[in-house]
């Protein structure tokens, strides 16, 4: 395939949908994730990281979503919290409300491409801790890149979470940088315009 025939089309989201007032920092600090509870998402890694991380009594974990792994994850979650629903509340039709309650967005997948949840978390002004799979390290801001950890290095993953739990200033700076990059590069209107431009270019070549 000739290089000039390849076109990169980035995903886009409704940026305005994920704009909200900053969270009241007096409440519990929430490490959150949103996604289908499937094996490749490896939420067992996130649960284990939260259990091993010793982030303090003020930290809580919330994984929003549903799927075939739910029962197995609930068994692990009950070792952290007697009421697994506190960690695994189920699916939501309003993800923007969940992001509003998060302080850190965490993704623990074994495989990804360009996850929309990362873009939504960025638009919500959140710092992100994730495994370095797919395009995630290229999607996040430069300030966030150090918190995208090598797949399989679970100690580095825990340390990345711990650093952000303990540093509200870092969370604010990284979250702001992620929001700015989301606004500049990943809005749905930009995605639509990129496709429109390519289609018109192809039609022009065909009719020329």
XYZ file of N, CA and C in Angstrom:
624
model
N 0.850 -1.192 0.000
C 0.000 0.000 0.000
C 0.885 1.241 0.000
N 0.599 2.174 -0.909
C 1.358 3.415 -0.972
C 1.037 4.296 0.233
N 2.070 4.932 0.775
C 1.890 5.750 1.971
C 0.873 6.862 1.760
N 0.812 7.417 0.556
C -0.102 8.534 0.316
C -1.571 8.096 0.264
N -1.793 6.778 0.347
C -3.165 6.284 0.364
C -3.630 5.935 1.782
N -2.749 6.133 2.750
C -3.094 5.877 4.141
C -3.518 7.182 4.811
N -4.598 7.141 5.549
C -5.108 8.333 6.216
C -5.465 7.979 7.656
N -4.886 8.689 8.601
C -5.181 8.480 10.011
C -6.409 9.295 10.405
N -7.417 8.609 10.915
C -8.636 9.265 11.383
C -8.757 9.006 12.886
N -8.565 10.027 13.685
C -8.672 9.843 15.131
C -10.130 9.822 15.566
N -10.395 9.115 16.659
C -11.731 9.127 17.237
C -12.058 10.519 17.755
N -13.342 10.789 17.877
C -13.780 12.063 18.428
C -14.946 11.857 19.376
N -15.099 12.761 20.328
C -16.192 12.683 21.297
C -16.884 14.041 21.399
N -18.048 14.021 22.022
C -18.797 15.258 22.292
C -18.127 15.944 23.483
N -17.184 16.816 23.196
C -16.368 17.439 24.235
C -17.221 18.153 25.282
N -18.211 18.909 24.843
C -19.018 19.705 25.770
C -19.782 18.831 26.757
N -20.118 17.630 26.356
C -20.874 16.728 27.236
C -20.116 16.411 28.523
N -18.805 16.475 28.458
C -17.992 16.055 29.598
C -17.387 17.225 30.372
N -17.930 18.421 30.146
C -17.486 19.576 30.912
C -18.359 19.731 32.155
N -17.748 19.961 33.293
C -18.488 20.064 34.543
C -17.665 20.827 35.564
N -18.308 21.181 36.640
C -17.616 21.866 37.719
C -16.641 20.912 38.414
N -15.519 21.426 38.917
C -14.568 20.561 39.629
C -15.221 19.864 40.813
N -14.772 18.641 41.079
C -15.302 17.864 42.190
C -14.935 18.515 43.518
N -15.832 18.411 44.482
C -15.554 18.855 45.837
C -14.510 17.937 46.460
N -13.301 18.434 46.686
C -12.193 17.607 47.127
C -12.286 17.172 48.582
N -13.327 17.587 49.297
C -13.466 17.194 50.691
C -13.969 15.756 50.834
N -14.542 15.200 49.777
C -15.057 13.847 49.837
C -13.964 12.811 49.607
N -14.373 11.555 49.481
C -13.423 10.470 49.251
C -12.748 10.643 47.893
N -11.488 10.259 47.821
C -10.767 10.268 46.553
C -11.130 8.995 45.801
N -11.587 9.142 44.561
C -12.074 8.004 43.796
C -11.187 7.695 42.606
N -10.663 6.477 42.594
C -10.021 5.917 41.400
C -11.129 5.214 40.636
N -11.381 5.629 39.415
C -12.525 5.098 38.683
C -12.190 4.580 37.308
N -13.038 3.704 36.826
C -12.917 3.193 35.468
C -14.306 2.943 34.916
N -14.435 2.993 33.606
C -15.682 2.708 32.917
C -15.373 1.774 31.762
N -16.130 0.687 31.654
C -15.886 -0.224 30.546
C -16.657 -1.517 30.691
N -16.627 -2.304 29.633
C -17.266 -3.618 29.668
C -16.425 -4.563 30.524
N -17.092 -5.352 31.346
C -16.387 -6.274 32.229
C -16.066 -7.552 31.452
N -15.061 -7.432 30.579
C -14.628 -8.541 29.739
C -13.188 -8.916 30.091
N -12.751 -10.145 29.765
C -11.410 -10.594 30.150
C -10.284 -9.677 29.687
N -10.376 -9.159 28.464
C -9.272 -8.346 27.940
C -9.107 -7.018 28.675
N -10.150 -6.582 29.369
C -10.038 -5.343 30.158
C -9.245 -5.569 31.439
N -9.145 -6.798 31.867
C -8.344 -7.215 33.025
C -8.554 -6.316 34.245
N -9.806 -6.198 34.666
C -10.089 -5.428 35.872
C -9.585 -6.129 37.129
N -9.213 -7.406 36.992
C -8.549 -8.078 38.105
C -7.250 -7.355 38.455
N -6.561 -6.846 37.437
C -5.322 -6.097 37.663
C -5.605 -4.827 38.472
N -6.651 -4.122 38.122
C -6.985 -2.883 38.835
C -7.414 -3.179 40.268
N -8.228 -4.210 40.463
C -8.636 -4.590 41.814
C -7.429 -4.983 42.659
N -6.523 -5.742 42.074
C -5.333 -6.156 42.805
C -4.450 -4.963 43.131
N -4.321 -4.047 42.185
C -3.508 -2.848 42.409
C -4.082 -2.019 43.548
N -5.404 -1.888 43.569
C -6.036 -1.110 44.646
C -5.836 -1.804 45.987
N -5.942 -3.118 46.000
C -5.766 -3.880 47.232
C -4.332 -3.785 47.748
N -3.366 -3.855 46.834
C -1.946 -3.852 47.217
C -1.378 -2.456 47.427
N -2.070 -1.455 46.898
C -1.490 -0.118 46.879
C -1.502 0.614 48.202
N -2.362 0.227 49.125
C -2.414 0.891 50.432
C -2.524 2.409 50.261
N -3.576 2.846 49.571
C -3.746 4.255 49.233
C -4.380 5.083 50.350
N -4.719 4.454 51.440
C -5.294 5.180 52.565
C -6.795 4.992 52.661
N -7.332 5.282 53.828
C -8.751 5.068 54.099
C -9.646 5.996 53.286
N -9.092 7.100 52.807
C -9.905 8.068 52.079
C -10.075 7.715 50.606
N -9.350 6.689 50.137
C -9.407 6.309 48.723
C -10.429 5.199 48.506
N -11.155 5.293 47.400
C -12.094 4.245 47.032
C -11.957 3.932 45.549
N -12.410 2.744 45.184
C -12.348 2.289 43.799
C -13.760 2.086 43.272
N -13.998 2.517 42.027
C -15.301 2.319 41.408
C -15.085 1.927 39.948
N -15.646 0.766 39.572
C -15.557 0.276 38.201
C -16.981 0.222 37.647
N -17.292 1.121 36.739
C -18.645 1.263 36.200
C -18.761 0.464 34.911
N -19.696 -0.467 34.887
C -19.883 -1.279 33.690
C -20.475 -2.628 34.035
N -20.714 -3.428 33.009
C -21.262 -4.764 33.205
C -20.691 -5.674 32.123
N -20.836 -6.977 32.333
C -20.322 -7.908 31.354
C -20.088 -9.286 31.942
N -19.539 -10.196 31.139
C -19.404 -11.598 31.543
C -18.465 -11.840 32.722
N -17.578 -10.898 33.033
C -16.639 -11.079 34.139
C -17.205 -10.612 35.484
N -18.434 -10.126 35.482
C -18.938 -9.477 36.685
C -18.878 -10.370 37.927
N -19.369 -11.591 37.829
C -19.419 -12.448 39.018
C -18.033 -12.725 39.574
N -17.083 -12.972 38.691
C -15.721 -13.235 39.157
C -15.125 -11.995 39.810
N -15.388 -10.845 39.224
C -14.870 -9.603 39.791
C -15.518 -9.292 41.137
N -16.797 -9.619 41.274
C -17.480 -9.390 42.545
C -16.840 -10.185 43.676
N -16.408 -11.409 43.369
C -15.756 -12.240 44.387
C -14.483 -11.572 44.895
N -13.725 -10.985 43.961
C -12.492 -10.295 44.354
C -12.832 -8.997 45.083
N -13.842 -8.298 44.592
C -14.219 -7.007 45.184
C -14.665 -7.151 46.630
N -15.304 -8.260 46.975
C -15.771 -8.443 48.347
C -14.609 -8.592 49.333
N -13.434 -8.919 48.847
C -12.257 -8.982 49.711
C -11.775 -7.580 50.064
N -12.179 -6.594 49.265
C -11.810 -5.197 49.500
C -12.910 -4.468 50.249
N -14.148 -4.748 49.844
C -15.320 -4.095 50.449
C -16.421 -5.139 50.579
N -16.993 -5.274 51.767
C -18.028 -6.289 51.992
C -19.178 -6.169 51.001
N -19.483 -4.960 50.597
C -20.545 -4.720 49.623
C -19.904 -4.455 48.260
N -19.867 -5.477 47.408
C -19.203 -5.353 46.102
C -19.832 -4.275 45.240
N -21.108 -3.944 45.500
C -21.777 -2.911 44.705
C -21.110 -1.551 44.882
N -20.427 -1.343 45.977
C -19.714 -0.077 46.167
C -18.586 0.075 45.155
N -18.027 -1.042 44.713
C -16.945 -1.023 43.731
C -17.477 -1.259 42.328
N -18.482 -2.115 42.210
C -19.033 -2.501 40.910
C -20.518 -2.128 40.853
N -20.828 -0.854 40.631
C -22.221 -0.402 40.690
C -23.064 -0.780 39.479
N -22.418 -1.298 38.412
C -23.164 -1.653 37.206
C -22.969 -0.656 36.085
N -23.698 -0.881 35.005
C -23.575 -0.032 33.819
C -24.296 1.290 34.018
N -23.993 2.254 33.160
C -24.636 3.565 33.217
C -24.909 4.081 31.822
N -25.994 4.815 31.686
C -26.302 5.499 30.430
C -25.791 6.932 30.443
N -25.219 7.348 31.572
C -24.712 8.715 31.714
C -23.266 8.678 32.216
N -22.330 8.286 31.366
C -20.942 8.196 31.813
C -20.376 9.523 32.297
N -20.887 10.631 31.781
C -20.366 11.937 32.199
C -20.545 12.151 33.701
N -21.621 11.591 34.263
C -21.850 11.724 35.705
C -20.822 10.916 36.495
N -20.427 9.779 35.958
C -19.418 8.957 36.637
C -18.063 9.644 36.615
N -17.676 10.177 35.460
C -16.392 10.876 35.383
C -16.352 12.050 36.360
N -17.486 12.677 36.562
C -17.566 13.824 37.468
C -17.213 13.423 38.899
N -17.457 12.160 39.241
C -17.178 11.681 40.589
C -15.760 11.123 40.745
N -15.041 10.957 39.626
C -13.693 10.390 39.674
C -12.647 11.478 39.937
N -11.547 11.077 40.559
C -10.358 11.927 40.684
C -9.237 11.437 39.772
N -9.215 10.139 39.533
C -8.224 9.504 38.655
C -8.966 8.492 37.797
N -8.644 8.451 36.506
C -9.212 7.416 35.642
C -8.160 6.338 35.439
N -8.563 5.072 35.629
C -7.619 3.958 35.531
C -8.101 2.942 34.502
N -7.188 2.515 33.657
C -7.473 1.484 32.668
C -6.410 0.404 32.828
N -6.836 -0.843 32.893
C -5.901 -1.933 33.200
C -5.907 -3.022 32.133
N -6.211 -2.654 30.911
C -6.432 -3.612 29.834
C -5.157 -4.333 29.380
N -5.367 -5.554 28.886
C -4.291 -6.290 28.233
C -4.174 -5.904 26.766
N -5.243 -5.392 26.206
C -5.232 -4.969 24.809
C -6.262 -3.854 24.615
N -5.925 -2.896 23.768
C -6.818 -1.799 23.405
C -6.433 -1.326 22.014
N -7.243 -0.469 21.457
C -6.875 0.257 20.239
C -6.788 1.740 20.591
N -7.891 2.457 20.439
C -7.934 3.868 20.834
C -9.208 4.069 21.645
N -9.195 3.692 22.921
C -10.427 3.653 23.716
C -11.102 5.001 23.897
N -12.399 5.034 23.633
C -13.159 6.263 23.800
C -13.193 6.702 25.258
N -13.140 5.742 26.182
C -13.174 6.124 27.594
C -11.980 6.994 27.970
N -10.841 6.765 27.352
C -9.675 7.609 27.615
C -9.950 9.034 27.137
N -10.544 9.175 25.958
C -10.869 10.509 25.447
C -11.912 11.196 26.316
N -12.887 10.435 26.789
C -13.914 11.007 27.661
C -13.320 11.457 28.996
N -12.416 10.635 29.535
C -11.755 11.006 30.786
C -10.891 12.243 30.598
N -10.212 12.333 29.457
C -9.402 13.512 29.166
C -10.280 14.757 29.086
N -11.400 14.652 28.376
C -12.310 15.797 28.262
C -12.868 16.196 29.621
N -12.972 15.218 30.524
C -13.467 15.482 31.873
C -12.400 16.072 32.781
N -11.183 16.237 32.254
C -10.119 16.851 33.032
C -9.483 15.920 34.039
N -9.417 14.628 33.714
C -8.866 13.658 34.652
C -7.464 13.208 34.255
N -6.607 12.957 35.233
C -5.343 12.278 34.954
C -5.636 10.800 34.740
N -4.804 10.138 33.955
C -5.069 8.755 33.568
C -3.878 7.872 33.902
N -4.169 6.751 34.547
C -3.186 5.687 34.726
C -3.656 4.521 33.881
N -2.780 3.996 33.036
C -3.187 2.913 32.139
C -1.991 2.060 31.763
N -2.285 0.860 31.325
C -1.259 0.018 30.728
C -0.935 0.560 29.340
N 0.301 0.397 28.924
C 0.753 0.945 27.644
C 0.387 -0.006 26.507
N -0.876 0.040 26.126
C -1.376 -0.802 25.045
C -2.078 0.080 24.021
N -2.152 -0.390 22.791
C -2.797 0.379 21.739
C -2.160 1.748 21.575
N -3.006 2.751 21.391
C -2.544 4.118 21.141
C -2.602 5.007 22.378
N -2.797 4.426 23.553
C -3.062 5.234 24.743
C -1.945 6.231 25.029
N -0.699 5.802 24.941
C 0.405 6.718 25.273
C 0.479 7.889 24.307
N -0.015 7.709 23.076
C -0.039 8.806 22.115
C -1.273 9.678 22.291
N -2.308 9.135 22.868
C -3.554 9.883 23.046
C -3.451 10.895 24.179
N -2.841 10.498 25.288
C -2.808 11.381 26.453
C -1.822 12.531 26.244
N -1.910 13.523 27.101
C -0.993 14.672 27.036
C 0.422 14.263 27.417
N 1.383 15.088 27.050
C 2.779 14.823 27.424
C 2.935 14.710 28.938
N 2.199 15.531 29.669
C 2.289 15.530 31.129
C 1.816 14.206 31.731
N 0.937 13.516 31.032
C 0.345 12.273 31.538
C 1.139 11.028 31.151
N 2.030 11.179 30.183
C 2.638 9.990 29.555
C 3.415 9.118 30.537
N 3.987 9.696 31.570
C 4.783 8.915 32.526
C 3.915 7.963 33.332
N 2.593 8.147 33.296
C 1.678 7.320 34.078
C 1.014 6.235 33.227
N 1.519 6.072 32.010
C 1.107 4.967 31.146
C 2.207 3.918 31.260
N 1.944 2.842 31.971
C 2.995 1.938 32.421
C 3.090 0.686 31.557
N 4.290 0.085 31.482
C 4.483 -1.095 30.631
C 3.545 -2.239 31.016
N 2.964 -2.879 30.020
C 2.095 -4.019 30.265
C 2.885 -5.117 30.961
N 2.343 -5.618 32.061
C 3.019 -6.669 32.818
C 3.811 -6.166 33.999
N 4.097 -4.862 34.040
C 4.827 -4.287 35.166
C 3.795 -3.722 36.154
N 3.192 -4.620 36.926
C 2.123 -4.206 37.826
C 2.628 -3.336 38.971
N 3.900 -3.472 39.336
C 4.468 -2.611 40.371
C 4.499 -1.163 39.892
N 4.902 -0.947 38.628
C 4.908 0.407 38.073
C 3.495 0.973 38.004
N 2.535 0.123 37.721
C 1.129 0.545 37.660
C 0.662 1.032 39.032
N 0.977 0.283 40.073
C 0.611 0.673 41.432
C 1.305 1.971 41.820
N 2.573 2.106 41.471
C 3.324 3.315 41.818
C 2.761 4.542 41.109
N 2.312 4.363 39.870
C 1.701 5.481 39.143
C 0.407 5.924 39.828
N -0.412 4.965 40.216
C -1.634 5.293 40.951
C -1.305 5.984 42.270
N -0.328 5.432 42.990
C 0.039 5.976 44.302
C 0.507 7.417 44.194
N 1.305 7.702 43.171
C 1.815 9.068 43.002
C 0.663 10.051 42.814
N -0.307 9.692 41.996
C -1.419 10.606 41.743
C -2.365 10.695 42.937
N -2.543 9.597 43.667
C -3.365 9.643 44.877
C -2.788 10.632 45.874
N -1.469 10.655 45.979
C -0.800 11.467 46.987
C -0.520 12.898 46.541
N -0.737 13.219 45.265
C -0.359 14.539 44.758
C -1.521 15.230 44.036
N -2.348 15.960 44.770
C -3.467 16.655 44.137
C -3.021 17.694 43.112
N -1.863 18.322 43.344
C -1.372 19.310 42.372
C -1.063 18.646 41.042
N -0.446 17.466 41.099
C -0.136 16.733 39.869
C -1.421 16.330 39.153
N -2.412 15.897 39.911
C -3.697 15.527 39.297
C -4.302 16.716 38.565
N -4.232 17.887 39.178
C -4.826 19.075 38.565
C -4.087 19.472 37.285
N -2.762 19.462 37.341
C -1.961 19.865 36.170
C -2.168 18.891 35.011
N -2.099 17.592 35.307
C -2.247 16.586 34.259
C -3.666 16.590 33.708
N -4.646 16.714 34.596
C -6.028 16.755 34.140
C -6.293 17.922 33.210
N -5.749 19.076 33.541
C -5.925 20.262 32.689
C -5.264 20.066 31.332
N -4.086 19.451 31.325
C -3.387 19.195 30.061
C -4.156 18.201 29.200
N -4.742 17.195 29.829
C -5.544 16.227 29.080
C -6.782 16.888 28.486
N -7.440 17.745 29.271
C -8.625 18.433 28.754
C -8.253 19.307 27.557
N -7.136 20.014 27.662
C -6.716 20.897 26.572
C -6.421 20.099 25.304
N -5.775 18.940 25.449
C -5.468 18.128 24.266
C -6.741 17.552 23.672
N -7.667 17.127 24.526
C -8.941 16.611 24.032
C -9.681 17.674 23.226
N -9.697 18.892 23.726
C -10.384 19.981 23.036
C -9.708 20.312 21.712
N -8.392 20.239 21.688
C -7.637 20.633 20.492
C -7.633 19.557 19.411
N -7.750 18.269 19.808
C -7.521 17.205 18.828
C -8.627 16.159 18.719
N -9.477 16.020 19.730
C -10.353 14.849 19.750
C -11.839 15.176 19.868
N -12.269 16.281 19.283
C -13.691 16.600 19.294
C -14.392 15.900 18.126
N -15.630 15.512 18.339
C -16.372 14.788 17.307
C -16.513 15.608 16.031
N -16.632 16.931 16.170
C -16.755 17.780 14.982
C -15.509 17.701 14.114
N -14.350 17.555 14.747
C -13.100 17.419 14.000
C -13.054 16.088 13.268
N -13.541 15.022 13.912
C -13.575 13.706 13.287
C -14.485 13.723 12.059
N -15.660 14.341 12.199
C -16.604 14.423 11.084
C -16.009 15.217 9.935
N -15.367 16.338 10.249
C -14.778 17.168 9.203
C -13.646 16.440 8.494
N -12.851 15.671 9.216
C -11.753 14.917 8.598
C -12.299 13.885 7.615
N -13.378 13.203 7.996
C -13.986 12.237 7.086
C -14.606 12.935 5.872
N -15.267 14.059 6.123
C -15.879 14.805 5.012
C -14.822 15.248 4.014
N -13.705 15.763 4.526
C -12.632 16.226 3.659
C -12.070 15.080 2.817
N -11.893 13.908 3.449
C -11.336 12.768 2.719
C -12.306 12.285 1.645
N -13.594 12.199 1.976
C -14.575 11.762 0.988
C -14.601 12.697 -0.215
N -14.592 14.008 0.047
C -14.605 14.975 -1.050
C -13.345 14.875 -1.884
N -12.211 14.625 -1.235
C -10.957 14.464 -1.964
C -11.001 13.267 -2.869
N -11.549 12.154 -2.374
C -11.662 10.932 -3.173
C -12.616 11.154 -4.339
N -13.736 11.799 -4.073
C -14.693 12.075 -5.147
C -14.076 12.980 -6.204
N -13.268 13.915 -5.752
C -12.594 14.788 -6.708
C -11.644 14.019 -7.589
N -10.925 13.055 -7.001
C -9.990 12.249 -7.772
C -10.739 11.362 -8.773
N -11.919 10.864 -8.345
C -12.688 9.969 -9.209
C -13.235 10.726 -10.407
N -13.737 11.940 -10.192
C -14.376 12.695 -11.270
C -13.383 13.479 -12.113
N -12.127 13.534 -11.646
C -11.151 14.335 -12.400
C -10.841 13.678 -13.744
